Amino acid sequence: MAGVVVITGPSGVGKGTLIRELLRRIPTLQLAVSATTRAPRPGERAGVDYHFLTPEEFERGVAAGDFVEHATYSGRRYGTLRSEVQRRRGEGVPVVLEIEVQGARQVREAVPGALAVFIAPPSHEALRERLTARGTDDPEQIEQRLRTAESELQARPEFAHVVVNDRLQVAADELAGIVRGALSGDRYPEGPPTEDDQP
Ligand code: ADP
Ligand code: 5GP
């Protein structure tokens, strides 16, 4: 599985919340911190929630080939830095990416064997309610994110693994099961050892 887990789906569906649950269930997983040109929200910390870059810094990184993938979302740039992924893969540490759909497509191309899971909302209304309840985006941003979600939801059939985030703990258990299955395949790329195998 190449040790790379991509969690994608529309904004507000619960990707970040599910990843927090996933990291509790599979403590060996580490989250890659993304880069963005959007402004920090209250409480967000540089280097922890995001690497906050100026548009110039971001485009310099793109030109230098520093990104595994990058995309424009709601007028801002977002991307996964190679440094966040390569170091951990070199150490055999599985890494999880929380990214929107355009980026997920790029990772599928760039990292053969990456596991990609699409998180779907139980309904369109739930998505609106969650974006509103989160309280991080103004009404105009919420409408823009919901418009983008319409096209993102159409990408669902592209993904072999889909988890509907209705009840959080149920969805988190399902997601952890998918990720554990893929990671155990990594450990034994030719199947688990049998009693006949010599050390
Ligand atoms: P994303 O990372 O996909 O943008 P978040 O993880 O920030 O989404 O979740 C958006 C909002 O929805 C948050 O306020 C979060 O607490 C809430 N939320 C997440 N999962 C659920 C769920 N299964 N049921 C109800 N609310 C949820
Ligand atoms: P937010 O502004 O809510 O933090 O993120 C907006 C969207 O960008 C979300 O769907 C989020 O998953 C996505 N995103 C966050 N980091 C990355 C990244 O590194 N690459 C891409 N392609 N999308 C990202």
Tab-separated table of C-alpha atoms and ligand atoms in Angstrom:
chain	number	residue	atom	x	y	z
A	1	MET	CA	0.000	0.000	0.000
A	2	ALA	CA	3.113	2.190	-0.079
A	3	GLY	CA	2.403	3.519	3.415
A	4	VAL	CA	0.339	6.468	2.166
A	5	VAL	CA	-3.313	6.867	3.208
A	6	VAL	CA	-5.386	9.578	1.509
A	7	ILE	CA	-8.583	10.762	3.182
A	8	THR	CA	-10.682	12.865	0.810
A	9	GLY	CA	-14.232	14.186	0.451
A	10	PRO	CA	-16.046	17.528	0.593
A	11	SER	CA	-15.272	20.215	3.155
A	12	GLY	CA	-17.310	19.756	6.335
A	13	VAL	CA	-17.907	16.036	5.847
A	14	GLY	CA	-15.758	15.242	8.890
A	15	LYS	CA	-12.349	14.296	7.408
A	16	GLY	CA	-10.381	16.057	10.140
A	17	THR	CA	-12.591	14.647	12.894
A	18	LEU	CA	-12.333	11.113	11.492
A	19	ILE	CA	-8.547	11.405	11.156
A	20	ARG	CA	-8.288	12.364	14.836
A	21	GLU	CA	-10.225	9.175	15.645
A	22	LEU	CA	-8.072	7.182	13.228
A	23	LEU	CA	-4.830	8.364	14.860
A	24	ARG	CA	-6.191	7.256	18.254
A	25	ARG	CA	-7.017	3.825	16.852
A	26	ILE	CA	-3.763	3.403	14.867
A	27	PRO	CA	-1.068	5.330	16.777
A	28	THR	CA	1.718	4.412	14.328
A	29	LEU	CA	0.047	6.585	11.654
A	30	GLN	CA	1.290	10.163	11.324
A	31	LEU	CA	-0.523	13.092	9.727
A	32	ALA	CA	1.273	15.052	7.010
A	33	VAL	CA	0.888	18.780	7.698
A	34	SER	CA	-0.313	20.512	4.513
A	35	ALA	CA	0.732	23.895	3.172
A	36	THR	CA	-1.851	26.570	2.383
A	37	THR	CA	-2.122	30.218	1.413
A	38	ARG	CA	-5.351	30.747	3.362
A	39	ALA	CA	-5.228	32.725	6.614
A	40	PRO	CA	-5.013	30.809	9.907
A	41	ARG	CA	-8.346	30.404	11.719
A	42	PRO	CA	-8.449	31.368	15.380
A	43	GLY	CA	-6.590	28.693	17.336
A	44	GLU	CA	-4.757	27.213	14.336
A	45	ARG	CA	-1.010	26.875	14.825
A	46	ALA	CA	1.658	27.229	12.135
A	47	GLY	CA	3.487	23.958	11.497
A	48	VAL	CA	0.833	21.991	13.408
A	49	ASP	CA	-2.447	22.610	11.580
A	50	TYR	CA	-0.873	23.918	8.372
A	51	HIS	CA	2.331	25.419	7.041
A	52	PHE	CA	0.954	28.890	6.276
A	53	LEU	CA	2.687	30.267	3.171
A	54	THR	CA	2.356	33.446	1.135
A	55	PRO	CA	1.176	32.936	-2.469
A	56	GLU	CA	4.750	33.722	-3.613
A	57	GLU	CA	6.268	31.121	-1.271
A	58	PHE	CA	3.725	28.553	-2.396
A	59	GLU	CA	4.383	29.086	-6.137
A	60	ARG	CA	8.145	28.988	-5.560
A	61	GLY	CA	7.625	25.591	-3.900
A	62	VAL	CA	5.561	24.398	-6.863
A	63	ALA	CA	8.264	25.519	-9.322
A	64	ALA	CA	10.947	23.788	-7.225
A	65	GLY	CA	8.976	20.514	-7.243
A	66	ASP	CA	8.480	20.604	-3.470
A	67	PHE	CA	4.881	19.289	-3.649
A	68	VAL	CA	3.536	15.752	-4.078
A	69	GLU	CA	0.242	17.361	-5.125
A	70	HIS	CA	-1.318	20.806	-5.043
A	71	ALA	CA	-4.681	22.347	-5.875
A	72	THR	CA	-6.681	25.551	-5.772
A	73	TYR	CA	-9.706	25.360	-3.485
A	74	SER	CA	-12.067	28.280	-2.774
A	75	GLY	CA	-9.519	30.638	-4.330
A	76	ARG	CA	-6.651	29.501	-2.074
A	77	ARG	CA	-3.724	27.154	-2.673
A	78	TYR	CA	-3.325	23.878	-0.761
A	79	GLY	CA	-0.637	21.236	-1.161
A	80	THR	CA	1.250	18.312	0.358
A	81	LEU	CA	4.973	18.916	0.775
A	82	ARG	CA	7.257	16.057	-0.295
A	83	SER	CA	9.266	16.587	2.882
A	84	GLU	CA	6.197	15.699	4.989
A	85	VAL	CA	5.808	12.352	3.213
A	86	GLN	CA	9.294	11.223	2.194
A	87	ARG	CA	10.984	11.352	5.595
A	88	ARG	CA	8.305	9.170	7.192
A	89	ARG	CA	8.160	6.739	4.302
A	90	GLY	CA	11.951	6.413	4.561
A	91	GLU	CA	11.500	5.444	8.199
A	92	GLY	CA	8.677	3.028	7.381
A	93	VAL	CA	6.112	5.226	9.161
A	94	PRO	CA	2.699	5.226	7.436
A	95	VAL	CA	1.451	8.716	6.659
A	96	VAL	CA	-2.100	10.039	6.288
A	97	LEU	CA	-3.069	12.971	4.043
A	98	GLU	CA	-6.274	15.004	4.469
A	99	ILE	CA	-6.858	16.552	1.063
A	100	GLU	CA	-9.588	17.585	-1.366
A	101	VAL	CA	-10.510	15.574	-4.450
A	102	GLN	CA	-8.203	17.130	-7.091
A	103	GLY	CA	-5.226	16.438	-4.837
A	104	ALA	CA	-6.380	12.883	-4.133
A	105	ARG	CA	-6.419	12.196	-7.872
A	106	GLN	CA	-2.841	13.486	-8.192
A	107	VAL	CA	-1.608	11.305	-5.314
A	108	ARG	CA	-3.197	8.240	-6.916
A	109	GLU	CA	-1.077	8.976	-10.018
A	110	ALA	CA	2.112	9.924	-8.167
A	111	VAL	CA	2.097	7.230	-5.471
A	112	PRO	CA	1.156	3.825	-6.877
A	113	GLY	CA	-0.380	1.692	-4.173
A	114	ALA	CA	-1.570	4.619	-2.036
A	115	LEU	CA	-4.820	3.841	-0.211
A	116	ALA	CA	-7.520	6.441	-0.953
A	117	VAL	CA	-10.755	6.616	1.037
A	118	PHE	CA	-13.633	8.933	0.096
A	119	ILE	CA	-15.666	10.232	3.041
A	120	ALA	CA	-19.307	10.869	2.094
A	121	PRO	CA	-21.981	12.761	4.081
A	122	PRO	CA	-25.219	10.996	5.051
A	123	SER	CA	-27.098	13.791	3.197
A	124	HIS	CA	-26.593	17.212	1.611
A	125	GLU	CA	-28.408	18.800	4.571
A	126	ALA	CA	-25.936	17.212	6.994
A	127	LEU	CA	-23.047	18.789	5.092
A	128	ARG	CA	-24.612	22.254	5.348
A	129	GLU	CA	-25.393	21.740	9.033
A	130	ARG	CA	-21.830	20.617	9.800
A	131	LEU	CA	-20.206	23.505	7.934
A	132	THR	CA	-22.501	25.924	9.773
A	133	ALA	CA	-22.043	24.266	13.182
A	134	ARG	CA	-18.234	24.260	12.818
A	135	GLY	CA	-18.437	28.068	12.851
A	136	THR	CA	-15.147	28.605	11.002
A	137	ASP	CA	-16.469	29.977	7.715
A	138	ASP	CA	-18.645	32.993	6.973
A	139	PRO	CA	-21.973	32.402	5.142
A	140	GLU	CA	-20.445	33.284	1.755
A	141	GLN	CA	-17.587	30.795	2.279
A	142	ILE	CA	-20.099	28.125	3.324
A	143	GLU	CA	-22.111	28.634	0.119
A	144	GLN	CA	-18.931	28.459	-1.969
A	145	ARG	CA	-17.837	25.261	-0.198
A	146	LEU	CA	-21.278	23.707	-0.740
A	147	ARG	CA	-21.134	24.553	-4.465
A	148	THR	CA	-17.709	22.904	-4.679
A	149	ALA	CA	-19.076	19.921	-2.729
A	150	GLU	CA	-21.622	19.276	-5.504
A	151	SER	CA	-18.865	18.427	-7.980
A	152	GLU	CA	-16.701	16.709	-5.343
A	153	LEU	CA	-19.557	14.340	-4.486
A	154	GLN	CA	-19.648	13.247	-8.124
A	155	ALA	CA	-16.112	11.879	-7.697
A	156	ARG	CA	-17.312	9.261	-5.212
A	157	PRO	CA	-17.486	6.381	-7.764
A	158	GLU	CA	-13.782	6.899	-8.559
A	159	PHE	CA	-12.885	5.562	-5.126
A	160	ALA	CA	-12.793	1.877	-4.235
A	161	HIS	CA	-13.294	2.715	-0.559
A	162	VAL	CA	-16.155	4.953	0.593
A	163	VAL	CA	-17.076	5.579	4.239
A	164	VAL	CA	-20.354	7.364	5.005
A	165	ASN	CA	-19.758	9.566	8.053
A	166	ASP	CA	-23.149	9.325	9.722
A	167	ARG	CA	-22.485	8.182	13.295
A	168	LEU	CA	-18.920	9.217	14.055
A	169	GLN	CA	-17.754	6.187	16.053
A	170	VAL	CA	-19.238	3.735	13.539
A	171	ALA	CA	-17.576	5.546	10.637
A	172	ALA	CA	-14.263	5.761	12.521
A	173	ASP	CA	-14.283	2.018	13.217
A	174	GLU	CA	-15.031	1.289	9.563
A	175	LEU	CA	-12.244	3.605	8.405
A	176	ALA	CA	-9.758	2.077	10.864
A	177	GLY	CA	-10.657	-1.398	9.579
A	178	ILE	CA	-9.929	-0.364	5.978
A	179	VAL	CA	-6.610	1.263	6.916
A	180	ARG	CA	-5.491	-1.654	9.136
A	181	GLY	CA	-6.238	-4.077	6.301
A	182	ALA	CA	-4.141	-2.064	3.854
A	183	LEU	CA	-1.269	-1.607	6.326
A	184	SER	CA	-1.090	-5.325	7.134
A	185	GLY	CA	-0.846	-5.950	3.375
A	186	ASP	CA	2.199	-3.632	3.401
A	187	ARG	CA	3.905	-5.609	6.098
A	188	TYR	CA	3.432	-8.837	4.174
A	189	PRO	CA	3.487	-7.851	0.490
A	190	GLU	CA	3.593	-11.518	-0.489
A	191	GLY	CA	1.071	-12.613	2.126
A	192	PRO	CA	1.588	-13.326	5.840
A	193	PRO	CA	4.291	-15.857	6.832
A	194	THR	CA	3.183	-19.464	7.314
A	195	GLU	CA	4.581	-22.192	9.539
A	196	ASP	CA	6.458	-23.563	6.511
A	197	ASP	CA	8.409	-20.319	6.063
A	198	GLN	CA	12.015	-20.516	7.284
A	199	PRO	CA	13.375	-17.473	9.180
B	1	ADP	P1	-13.627	18.427	7.266
B	1	ADP	O1	-12.257	18.179	7.866
B	1	ADP	O2	-14.048	17.355	6.304
B	1	ADP	O3	-13.794	19.803	6.675
B	1	ADP	P2	-14.497	18.510	10.065
B	1	ADP	O4	-13.793	17.308	10.632
B	1	ADP	O5	-13.960	19.860	10.379
B	1	ADP	O6	-14.693	18.342	8.469
B	1	ADP	O7	-16.034	18.412	10.547
B	1	ADP	C1	-16.961	19.447	10.240
B	1	ADP	C2	-17.936	19.591	11.422
B	1	ADP	O8	-18.769	18.434	11.504
B	1	ADP	C3	-17.230	19.717	12.764
B	1	ADP	O9	-17.919	20.673	13.562
B	1	ADP	C4	-17.351	18.312	13.371
B	1	ADP	O10	-17.375	18.333	14.776
B	1	ADP	C5	-18.684	17.827	12.796
B	1	ADP	N1	-18.767	16.357	12.587
B	1	ADP	C6	-17.795	15.525	12.115
B	1	ADP	N2	-18.257	14.253	12.032
B	1	ADP	C7	-19.551	14.286	12.449
B	1	ADP	C8	-20.585	13.283	12.610
B	1	ADP	N3	-20.379	11.996	12.276
B	1	ADP	N4	-21.781	13.680	13.040
B	1	ADP	C9	-22.033	14.985	13.352
B	1	ADP	N5	-21.103	15.982	13.249
B	1	ADP	C10	-19.889	15.641	12.790
B	2	5GP	P1	-9.773	24.120	5.009
B	2	5GP	O1	-9.653	25.512	4.478
B	2	5GP	O2	-11.189	23.798	5.464
B	2	5GP	O3	-8.739	23.773	6.043
B	2	5GP	O4	-9.488	23.123	3.788
B	2	5GP	C1	-10.203	23.266	2.574
B	2	5GP	C2	-10.062	21.995	1.740
B	2	5GP	O5	-8.684	21.809	1.383
B	2	5GP	C3	-10.464	20.731	2.521
B	2	5GP	O6	-11.251	19.912	1.669
B	2	5GP	C4	-9.155	20.091	2.856
B	2	5GP	O7	-9.245	18.682	2.946
B	2	5GP	C5	-8.322	20.472	1.655
B	2	5GP	N1	-6.871	20.377	1.895
B	2	5GP	C6	-6.187	20.538	3.047
B	2	5GP	N2	-4.886	20.321	2.867
B	2	5GP	C7	-4.730	19.991	1.557
B	2	5GP	C8	-3.600	19.637	0.751
B	2	5GP	O8	-2.450	19.540	1.204
B	2	5GP	N3	-3.830	19.380	-0.547
B	2	5GP	C9	-5.067	19.454	-1.099
B	2	5GP	N4	-5.191	19.145	-2.393
B	2	5GP	N5	-6.160	19.771	-0.372
B	2	5GP	C10	-5.987	20.045	0.944
